[in-house]
Amino acid sequence: MREHISRIDLTRDYEAHREEYREAIERVCRETAFSGGKYADLFDREFAEYVGVPYACGVNNGTSALHLAMLAMGVGPGDEVIVPANTYIATAWGVSYTGATPVFADCTADTWELDPAAAEAAITPRTRGILGVHLYGQPFDFAPVKEIADRHGLFVAEDCAQAHGARYRGQAVGSLGDIGCFSFYPGKNLYAFGEGGSVTCKEEAQFRYMTMLKNQGCDVRYYHEEIGYNYRLEGLQGAVLSVSLKYLPQWTERRREIGRQYISRIRNPLITMQAHPADTEPVFHLFVVQTEERDRFVQYMAEEDVECNLHYPVPCHLQKAYAHLGYRKGSCPNAEYLAAHCVTLPLFPEMREDEIERVIRLCNQFR
């Protein structure tokens, strides 16, 4: 009987490190350091060091990270921020929550990341910044985006939710732009046992402002400087993340090993790979491919007991939530084509060699 291959299987990591996770959780429980506190603060320091920035502000999820980052950059009603059309919708939520408007720009046809030329074409007098996404764990082309932003007096923010440990020209994502946003949702390359996120930055004033906002808008308890939010990172999640962070480098290397095997050994002309420029070091959070026969491919793999997912079948600019912005089919053709033809193959650090071989064989046998 064939063994089922899941797109991702978190149970294997838990079983491998069960005692460390349980001990970390038990320490938090003994000290009842549940909301923010010692273990959340410790992880913030560890994660800032990992990314290579002075500050990391832990929050309750990646969407909150995006919201706080936009507020820290001074975004508000009447402003516009350029966002890729090809991303998870939460990237745009961070802009919308401030009362500003996300302006969607197309991706390139090869890397499927933000197209710098499309971003520049979307700039208006109301534009405050560009929010690039290191989608699927592949860094976007930061240098030309930064050059465009500097020329127009804009900030550059990074959505790193899928790219923990990725590097662009030798520098870690989350340390490239003015501010970086991470998610620790289960299934991310670094994940919590529930929800979690972080905002990385270089300016102490930004860090302190976000710390105040996430804590109900106060520095001193019961004295509220402005309308705030309950966005604190839980102590339990901080402790779990500190354990996982120790293993992130080896998980990343394993993801890269699997990704390299897929790239070099899947040779079916019906399957198109994402481009990975030589000056980037992707971390293969998701291994997304294109095929004209997307639905038939997914069904074919399912019949072989291999789970494949779709990330993401509707681009942001065509979502009903943003219908009021007036985008139509054809507004971002590369993102639309990808959305209609994308498939995500199984890839996670604990995959066995026989499972990798099976995925490769099935991909090559698809007709």
Short mmCIF file of C-alpha atoms in Angstrom, two decimals:
data_model
loop_
_atom_site.label_atom_id
_atom_site.label_comp_id
_atom_site.label_asym_id
_atom_site.label_seq_id
_atom_site.Cartn_x
_atom_site.Cartn_y
_atom_site.Cartn_z
CA MET A 1 0.00 0.00 0.00
CA ARG A 2 1.32 3.44 -0.95
CA GLU A 3 2.15 5.84 1.87
CA HIS A 4 0.47 9.24 1.64
CA ILE A 5 2.80 12.22 1.15
CA SER A 6 1.44 15.41 2.70
CA ARG A 7 2.32 18.81 1.29
CA ILE A 8 3.73 19.52 4.76
CA ASP A 9 3.89 17.37 7.91
CA LEU A 10 4.55 19.20 11.20
CA THR A 11 4.27 16.07 13.34
CA ARG A 12 7.77 14.93 12.42
CA ASP A 13 9.42 18.03 13.84
CA TYR A 14 7.36 17.80 17.01
CA GLU A 15 8.29 14.16 17.55
CA ALA A 16 11.99 14.93 16.97
CA HIS A 17 12.09 17.75 19.53
CA ARG A 18 9.14 16.88 21.76
CA GLU A 19 10.99 17.04 25.08
CA GLU A 20 12.62 20.40 24.37
CA TYR A 21 9.29 21.92 23.41
CA ARG A 22 7.58 20.48 26.48
CA GLU A 23 10.31 21.69 28.81
CA ALA A 24 10.13 25.19 27.33
CA ILE A 25 6.35 25.29 27.74
CA GLU A 26 6.61 23.95 31.29
CA ARG A 27 9.02 26.76 32.25
CA VAL A 28 6.52 29.36 31.08
CA CYS A 29 3.69 27.64 32.92
CA ARG A 30 5.67 27.43 36.16
CA GLU A 31 6.35 31.16 36.03
CA THR A 32 2.91 32.02 34.55
CA ALA A 33 4.69 34.32 32.07
CA PHE A 34 1.89 34.00 29.56
CA SER A 35 1.24 37.40 27.94
CA GLY A 36 4.40 39.05 26.68
CA GLY A 37 6.99 38.93 29.44
CA LYS A 38 10.34 37.24 29.93
CA TYR A 39 10.21 34.52 27.31
CA ALA A 40 8.65 36.68 24.61
CA ASP A 41 11.32 39.34 25.25
CA LEU A 42 14.10 36.75 25.14
CA PHE A 43 12.94 35.51 21.75
CA ASP A 44 12.80 39.10 20.46
CA ARG A 45 16.50 39.52 21.29
CA GLU A 46 17.42 36.17 19.76
CA PHE A 47 15.47 36.84 16.58
CA ALA A 48 16.93 40.33 16.14
CA GLU A 49 20.41 38.82 16.38
CA TYR A 50 19.48 36.12 13.87
CA VAL A 51 18.19 38.65 11.32
CA GLY A 52 21.07 41.04 11.99
CA VAL A 53 19.14 44.08 13.18
CA PRO A 54 19.10 45.95 16.51
CA TYR A 55 15.41 45.37 17.23
CA ALA A 56 12.66 42.78 16.79
CA CYS A 57 9.19 43.53 18.12
CA GLY A 58 7.29 40.29 18.73
CA VAL A 59 3.56 40.37 18.05
CA ASN A 60 0.59 38.00 18.02
CA ASN A 61 0.66 37.22 14.27
CA GLY A 62 2.13 38.25 10.95
CA THR A 63 -0.88 40.34 9.97
CA SER A 64 -0.45 42.46 13.09
CA ALA A 65 3.24 42.79 12.20
CA LEU A 66 2.28 44.28 8.83
CA HIS A 67 -0.22 46.64 10.46
CA LEU A 68 2.27 47.92 13.06
CA ALA A 69 4.99 48.29 10.43
CA MET A 70 2.77 50.53 8.33
CA LEU A 71 1.86 52.62 11.37
CA ALA A 72 5.53 52.90 12.31
CA MET A 73 6.27 54.18 8.80
CA GLY A 74 3.60 56.87 9.24
CA VAL A 75 1.06 55.42 6.79
CA GLY A 76 -2.52 56.61 7.26
CA PRO A 77 -5.75 57.69 5.55
CA GLY A 78 -5.23 59.18 2.10
CA ASP A 79 -1.89 57.45 1.58
CA GLU A 80 -1.06 54.73 -0.91
CA VAL A 81 1.41 51.86 -0.56
CA ILE A 82 2.44 49.72 -3.52
CA VAL A 83 1.91 45.99 -2.90
CA PRO A 84 2.48 42.98 -5.19
CA ALA A 85 -0.67 41.53 -6.74
CA ASN A 86 0.89 38.09 -6.29
CA THR A 87 1.00 37.54 -2.52
CA TYR A 88 -1.13 36.32 0.35
CA ILE A 89 -3.89 38.83 1.06
CA ALA A 90 -2.55 39.76 4.53
CA THR A 91 0.18 41.85 2.86
CA ALA A 92 -2.54 44.21 1.66
CA TRP A 93 -4.47 44.07 4.96
CA GLY A 94 -1.56 45.76 6.75
CA VAL A 95 -2.00 48.79 4.49
CA SER A 96 -5.79 48.81 4.61
CA TYR A 97 -5.94 48.65 8.41
CA THR A 98 -4.28 52.07 8.59
CA GLY A 99 -6.95 53.61 6.34
CA ALA A 100 -4.52 53.79 3.42
CA THR A 101 -4.99 52.18 0.00
CA PRO A 102 -2.95 49.26 -1.35
CA VAL A 103 -1.98 49.81 -4.98
CA PHE A 104 -1.30 46.50 -6.67
CA ALA A 105 1.65 45.99 -9.01
CA ASP A 106 2.37 42.99 -11.21
CA CYS A 107 5.05 40.35 -10.69
CA THR A 108 7.75 39.37 -13.18
CA ALA A 109 7.10 36.48 -15.52
CA ASP A 110 10.10 34.47 -14.29
CA THR A 111 10.75 35.04 -10.57
CA TRP A 112 7.05 35.74 -9.82
CA GLU A 113 8.24 38.45 -7.41
CA LEU A 114 7.41 42.17 -7.49
CA ASP A 115 8.32 43.75 -10.85
CA PRO A 116 10.30 46.95 -10.11
CA ALA A 117 9.11 48.57 -13.36
CA ALA A 118 5.47 47.85 -12.49
CA ALA A 119 6.02 49.25 -9.00
CA GLU A 120 7.46 52.49 -10.38
CA ALA A 121 4.60 52.83 -12.86
CA ALA A 122 2.14 52.64 -9.95
CA ILE A 123 3.62 55.61 -8.07
CA THR A 124 1.34 58.62 -7.60
CA PRO A 125 1.62 61.81 -5.50
CA ARG A 126 -0.12 59.88 -2.68
CA THR A 127 2.38 57.01 -2.59
CA ARG A 128 4.24 56.69 0.71
CA GLY A 129 6.14 53.46 0.21
CA ILE A 130 6.63 50.09 -1.45
CA LEU A 131 5.88 46.88 0.43
CA GLY A 132 7.79 44.07 -1.28
CA VAL A 133 7.24 40.37 -0.53
CA HIS A 134 9.88 37.65 -0.50
CA LEU A 135 7.27 35.22 -1.80
CA TYR A 136 7.67 31.45 -1.43
CA GLY A 137 11.01 32.12 0.30
CA GLN A 138 12.57 33.73 -2.80
CA PRO A 139 13.87 37.29 -2.18
CA PHE A 140 12.43 39.94 -4.45
CA ASP A 141 14.88 42.09 -6.42
CA PHE A 142 15.52 44.61 -3.68
CA ALA A 143 18.22 46.84 -5.24
CA PRO A 144 16.17 48.31 -8.12
CA VAL A 145 13.14 48.69 -5.84
CA LYS A 146 15.28 50.58 -3.34
CA GLU A 147 16.71 52.79 -6.09
CA ILE A 148 13.20 53.65 -7.28
CA ALA A 149 12.04 54.34 -3.73
CA ASP A 150 14.99 56.61 -2.99
CA ARG A 151 14.43 58.55 -6.21
CA HIS A 152 10.79 59.18 -5.28
CA GLY A 153 11.32 59.70 -1.53
CA LEU A 154 9.54 56.49 -0.48
CA PHE A 155 10.18 53.86 2.17
CA VAL A 156 10.70 50.18 1.39
CA ALA A 157 9.16 47.61 3.73
CA GLU A 158 9.70 43.85 3.48
CA ASP A 159 7.11 41.13 3.97
CA CYS A 160 9.34 38.24 5.05
CA ALA A 161 6.55 35.94 6.24
CA GLN A 162 7.76 33.11 3.98
CA ALA A 163 11.47 33.86 3.93
CA HIS A 164 13.11 33.41 7.35
CA GLY A 165 16.82 32.98 6.65
CA ALA A 166 16.73 33.98 2.97
CA ARG A 167 19.47 36.29 1.75
CA TYR A 168 19.78 38.90 -0.98
CA ARG A 169 23.33 39.69 -2.11
CA GLY A 170 24.57 38.14 1.11
CA GLN A 171 22.29 40.13 3.43
CA ALA A 172 19.43 38.61 5.42
CA VAL A 173 15.90 39.57 4.47
CA GLY A 174 14.29 41.64 7.19
CA SER A 175 17.43 43.78 7.37
CA LEU A 176 17.38 45.18 3.82
CA GLY A 177 14.68 47.82 3.91
CA ASP A 178 13.34 50.33 6.40
CA ILE A 179 11.31 47.70 8.25
CA GLY A 180 10.61 43.96 7.98
CA CYS A 181 7.61 41.79 8.85
CA PHE A 182 7.62 38.10 9.78
CA SER A 183 4.96 35.51 10.49
CA PHE A 184 5.39 32.43 12.68
CA TYR A 185 2.14 30.78 11.65
CA PRO A 186 2.32 26.95 11.75
CA GLY A 187 3.93 25.75 8.55
CA LYS A 188 6.26 28.74 8.17
CA ASN A 189 9.99 27.97 8.08
CA LEU A 190 10.10 29.15 11.71
CA TYR A 191 6.76 28.55 13.37
CA ALA A 192 4.93 28.84 16.66
CA PHE A 193 2.47 26.39 18.22
CA GLY A 194 -0.34 28.73 17.23
CA GLU A 195 0.15 32.30 16.08
CA GLY A 196 3.07 34.71 16.22
CA GLY A 197 4.88 37.42 14.30
CA SER A 198 7.66 39.99 14.48
CA VAL A 199 8.64 43.38 13.10
CA THR A 200 12.36 43.95 12.60
CA CYS A 201 13.79 47.45 12.46
CA LYS A 202 16.93 49.53 12.93
CA GLU A 203 15.48 52.62 14.63
CA GLU A 204 14.91 52.60 18.38
CA ALA A 205 12.08 55.13 18.04
CA GLN A 206 10.19 52.77 15.72
CA PHE A 207 10.72 49.83 18.08
CA ARG A 208 9.48 51.78 21.09
CA TYR A 209 6.47 53.12 19.18
CA MET A 210 5.40 49.64 18.05
CA THR A 211 6.00 48.23 21.53
CA MET A 212 3.69 50.90 22.94
CA LEU A 213 1.03 50.31 20.29
CA LYS A 214 0.97 46.51 20.69
CA ASN A 215 0.53 46.92 24.46
CA GLN A 216 -2.82 48.74 24.37
CA GLY A 217 -1.11 52.03 23.52
CA CYS A 218 0.72 52.45 26.82
CA ASP A 219 4.26 52.48 28.19
CA VAL A 220 3.09 52.82 31.77
CA ARG A 221 0.20 50.57 32.77
CA TYR A 222 -3.20 52.27 32.66
CA TYR A 223 -1.73 55.43 31.05
CA HIS A 224 -2.56 55.24 27.35
CA GLU A 225 -0.68 57.51 24.96
CA GLU A 226 -2.97 56.81 21.98
CA ILE A 227 -5.44 54.23 20.71
CA GLY A 228 -3.55 50.96 20.86
CA TYR A 229 -3.91 47.27 20.16
CA ASN A 230 -3.67 43.97 21.97
CA TYR A 231 -0.93 42.56 19.73
CA ARG A 232 1.48 41.07 22.28
CA LEU A 233 3.39 37.86 21.54
CA GLU A 234 2.42 35.15 24.03
CA GLY A 235 5.09 33.88 26.39
CA LEU A 236 4.36 30.28 25.42
CA GLN A 237 4.94 31.08 21.76
CA GLY A 238 8.14 32.96 22.55
CA ALA A 239 9.50 29.94 24.40
CA VAL A 240 8.54 27.55 21.58
CA LEU A 241 10.11 29.86 19.00
CA SER A 242 13.36 30.03 20.97
CA VAL A 243 13.60 26.24 20.72
CA SER A 244 12.79 26.20 17.02
CA LEU A 245 15.20 29.04 16.21
CA LYS A 246 18.10 26.79 17.24
CA TYR A 247 17.14 24.34 14.50
CA LEU A 248 16.23 26.86 11.80
CA PRO A 249 19.69 26.79 10.12
CA GLN A 250 19.59 23.01 9.66
CA TRP A 251 15.95 23.09 8.54
CA THR A 252 16.87 25.79 6.02
CA GLU A 253 19.75 23.75 4.61
CA ARG A 254 17.50 20.73 4.25
CA ARG A 255 14.86 22.81 2.44
CA ARG A 256 17.57 24.00 0.07
CA GLU A 257 18.75 20.44 -0.54
CA ILE A 258 15.23 19.36 -1.48
CA GLY A 259 14.66 22.48 -3.57
CA ARG A 260 17.89 21.90 -5.49
CA GLN A 261 16.86 18.32 -6.20
CA TYR A 262 13.51 19.42 -7.58
CA ILE A 263 15.13 22.12 -9.73
CA SER A 264 17.79 19.86 -11.20
CA ARG A 265 15.82 16.65 -11.58
CA ILE A 266 12.26 17.60 -12.55
CA ARG A 267 12.66 17.81 -16.32
CA ASN A 268 9.08 17.63 -17.56
CA PRO A 269 8.51 20.37 -20.19
CA LEU A 270 4.91 20.63 -18.99
CA ILE A 271 6.17 21.99 -15.64
CA THR A 272 7.72 25.47 -15.32
CA MET A 273 9.92 26.37 -12.34
CA GLN A 274 10.29 29.68 -10.53
CA ALA A 275 13.52 31.51 -11.41
CA HIS A 276 16.10 31.92 -8.63
CA PRO A 277 18.65 34.64 -9.51
CA ALA A 278 22.27 33.90 -8.62
CA ASP A 279 22.53 36.83 -6.18
CA THR A 280 19.79 35.37 -3.96
CA GLU A 281 19.67 32.52 -1.46
CA PRO A 282 16.06 31.27 -1.30
CA VAL A 283 14.76 29.12 1.55
CA PHE A 284 11.98 27.26 -0.32
CA HIS A 285 9.13 27.88 2.09
CA LEU A 286 6.88 26.78 -0.77
CA PHE A 287 7.97 25.02 -3.95
CA VAL A 288 5.56 26.45 -6.49
CA VAL A 289 5.52 25.45 -10.16
CA GLN A 290 3.35 26.31 -13.13
CA THR A 291 1.57 23.93 -15.47
CA GLU A 292 -1.04 24.57 -18.14
CA GLU A 293 -2.93 21.48 -16.92
CA ARG A 294 -3.09 22.64 -13.29
CA ASP A 295 -6.31 20.95 -12.19
CA ARG A 296 -5.47 17.72 -13.97
CA PHE A 297 -2.00 17.71 -12.40
CA VAL A 298 -3.41 18.17 -8.89
CA GLN A 299 -5.88 15.33 -9.49
CA TYR A 300 -3.13 13.12 -10.95
CA MET A 301 -0.93 13.65 -7.88
CA ALA A 302 -3.89 13.07 -5.53
CA GLU A 303 -4.60 9.75 -7.23
CA GLU A 304 -0.98 8.85 -6.45
CA ASP A 305 -1.50 9.85 -2.77
CA VAL A 306 0.60 13.00 -3.05
CA GLU A 307 -0.97 16.22 -1.73
CA CYS A 308 -0.43 19.42 -3.70
CA ASN A 309 -1.88 22.84 -2.81
CA LEU A 310 -2.68 26.09 -4.63
CA HIS A 311 -0.86 29.27 -3.50
CA TYR A 312 -2.69 31.49 -4.48
CA PRO A 313 -5.57 30.86 -6.93
CA VAL A 314 -6.95 34.44 -6.89
CA PRO A 315 -4.53 37.39 -7.05
CA CYS A 316 -5.06 40.21 -4.56
CA HIS A 317 -6.29 42.79 -7.05
CA LEU A 318 -9.15 40.50 -8.15
CA GLN A 319 -10.33 39.61 -4.64
CA LYS A 320 -13.90 40.65 -3.85
CA ALA A 321 -12.64 42.54 -0.78
CA TYR A 322 -10.84 44.96 -3.12
CA ALA A 323 -13.45 45.17 -5.88
CA HIS A 324 -14.06 48.82 -4.93
CA LEU A 325 -10.56 49.69 -6.18
CA GLY A 326 -11.66 48.99 -9.74
CA TYR A 327 -9.09 46.45 -10.91
CA ARG A 328 -10.10 44.16 -13.76
CA LYS A 329 -8.73 41.03 -15.37
CA GLY A 330 -5.70 42.07 -17.37
CA SER A 331 -4.56 44.66 -14.81
CA CYS A 332 -1.70 42.42 -13.64
CA PRO A 333 -1.35 39.74 -16.34
CA ASN A 334 1.66 37.88 -14.94
CA ALA A 335 0.07 37.53 -11.49
CA GLU A 336 -3.19 36.42 -13.09
CA TYR A 337 -1.47 33.79 -15.23
CA LEU A 338 0.41 32.43 -12.22
CA ALA A 339 -2.78 32.29 -10.13
CA ALA A 340 -4.48 30.20 -12.82
CA HIS A 341 -1.58 27.78 -13.30
CA CYS A 342 0.26 27.51 -9.95
CA VAL A 343 0.75 24.27 -8.00
CA THR A 344 2.69 23.77 -4.76
CA LEU A 345 4.64 20.52 -4.41
CA PRO A 346 5.37 18.83 -1.07
CA LEU A 347 8.47 20.23 0.61
CA PHE A 348 9.36 20.25 4.31
CA PRO A 349 12.65 19.59 6.14
CA GLU A 350 11.69 16.14 7.44
CA MET A 351 10.88 14.70 4.00
CA ARG A 352 12.56 11.34 3.43
CA GLU A 353 14.63 10.64 0.33
CA ASP A 354 12.13 8.05 -0.90
CA GLU A 355 9.36 10.66 -0.71
CA ILE A 356 11.46 13.19 -2.63
CA GLU A 357 12.22 10.55 -5.26
CA ARG A 358 8.53 9.74 -5.60
CA VAL A 359 7.51 13.38 -6.09
CA ILE A 360 10.22 13.84 -8.73
CA ARG A 361 9.29 10.62 -10.54
CA LEU A 362 5.59 11.49 -10.61
CA CYS A 363 6.28 15.01 -11.87
CA ASN A 364 8.42 13.64 -14.68
CA GLN A 365 5.80 11.02 -15.60
CA PHE A 366 2.95 13.54 -15.85
CA ARG A 367 1.58 13.72 -19.39
#
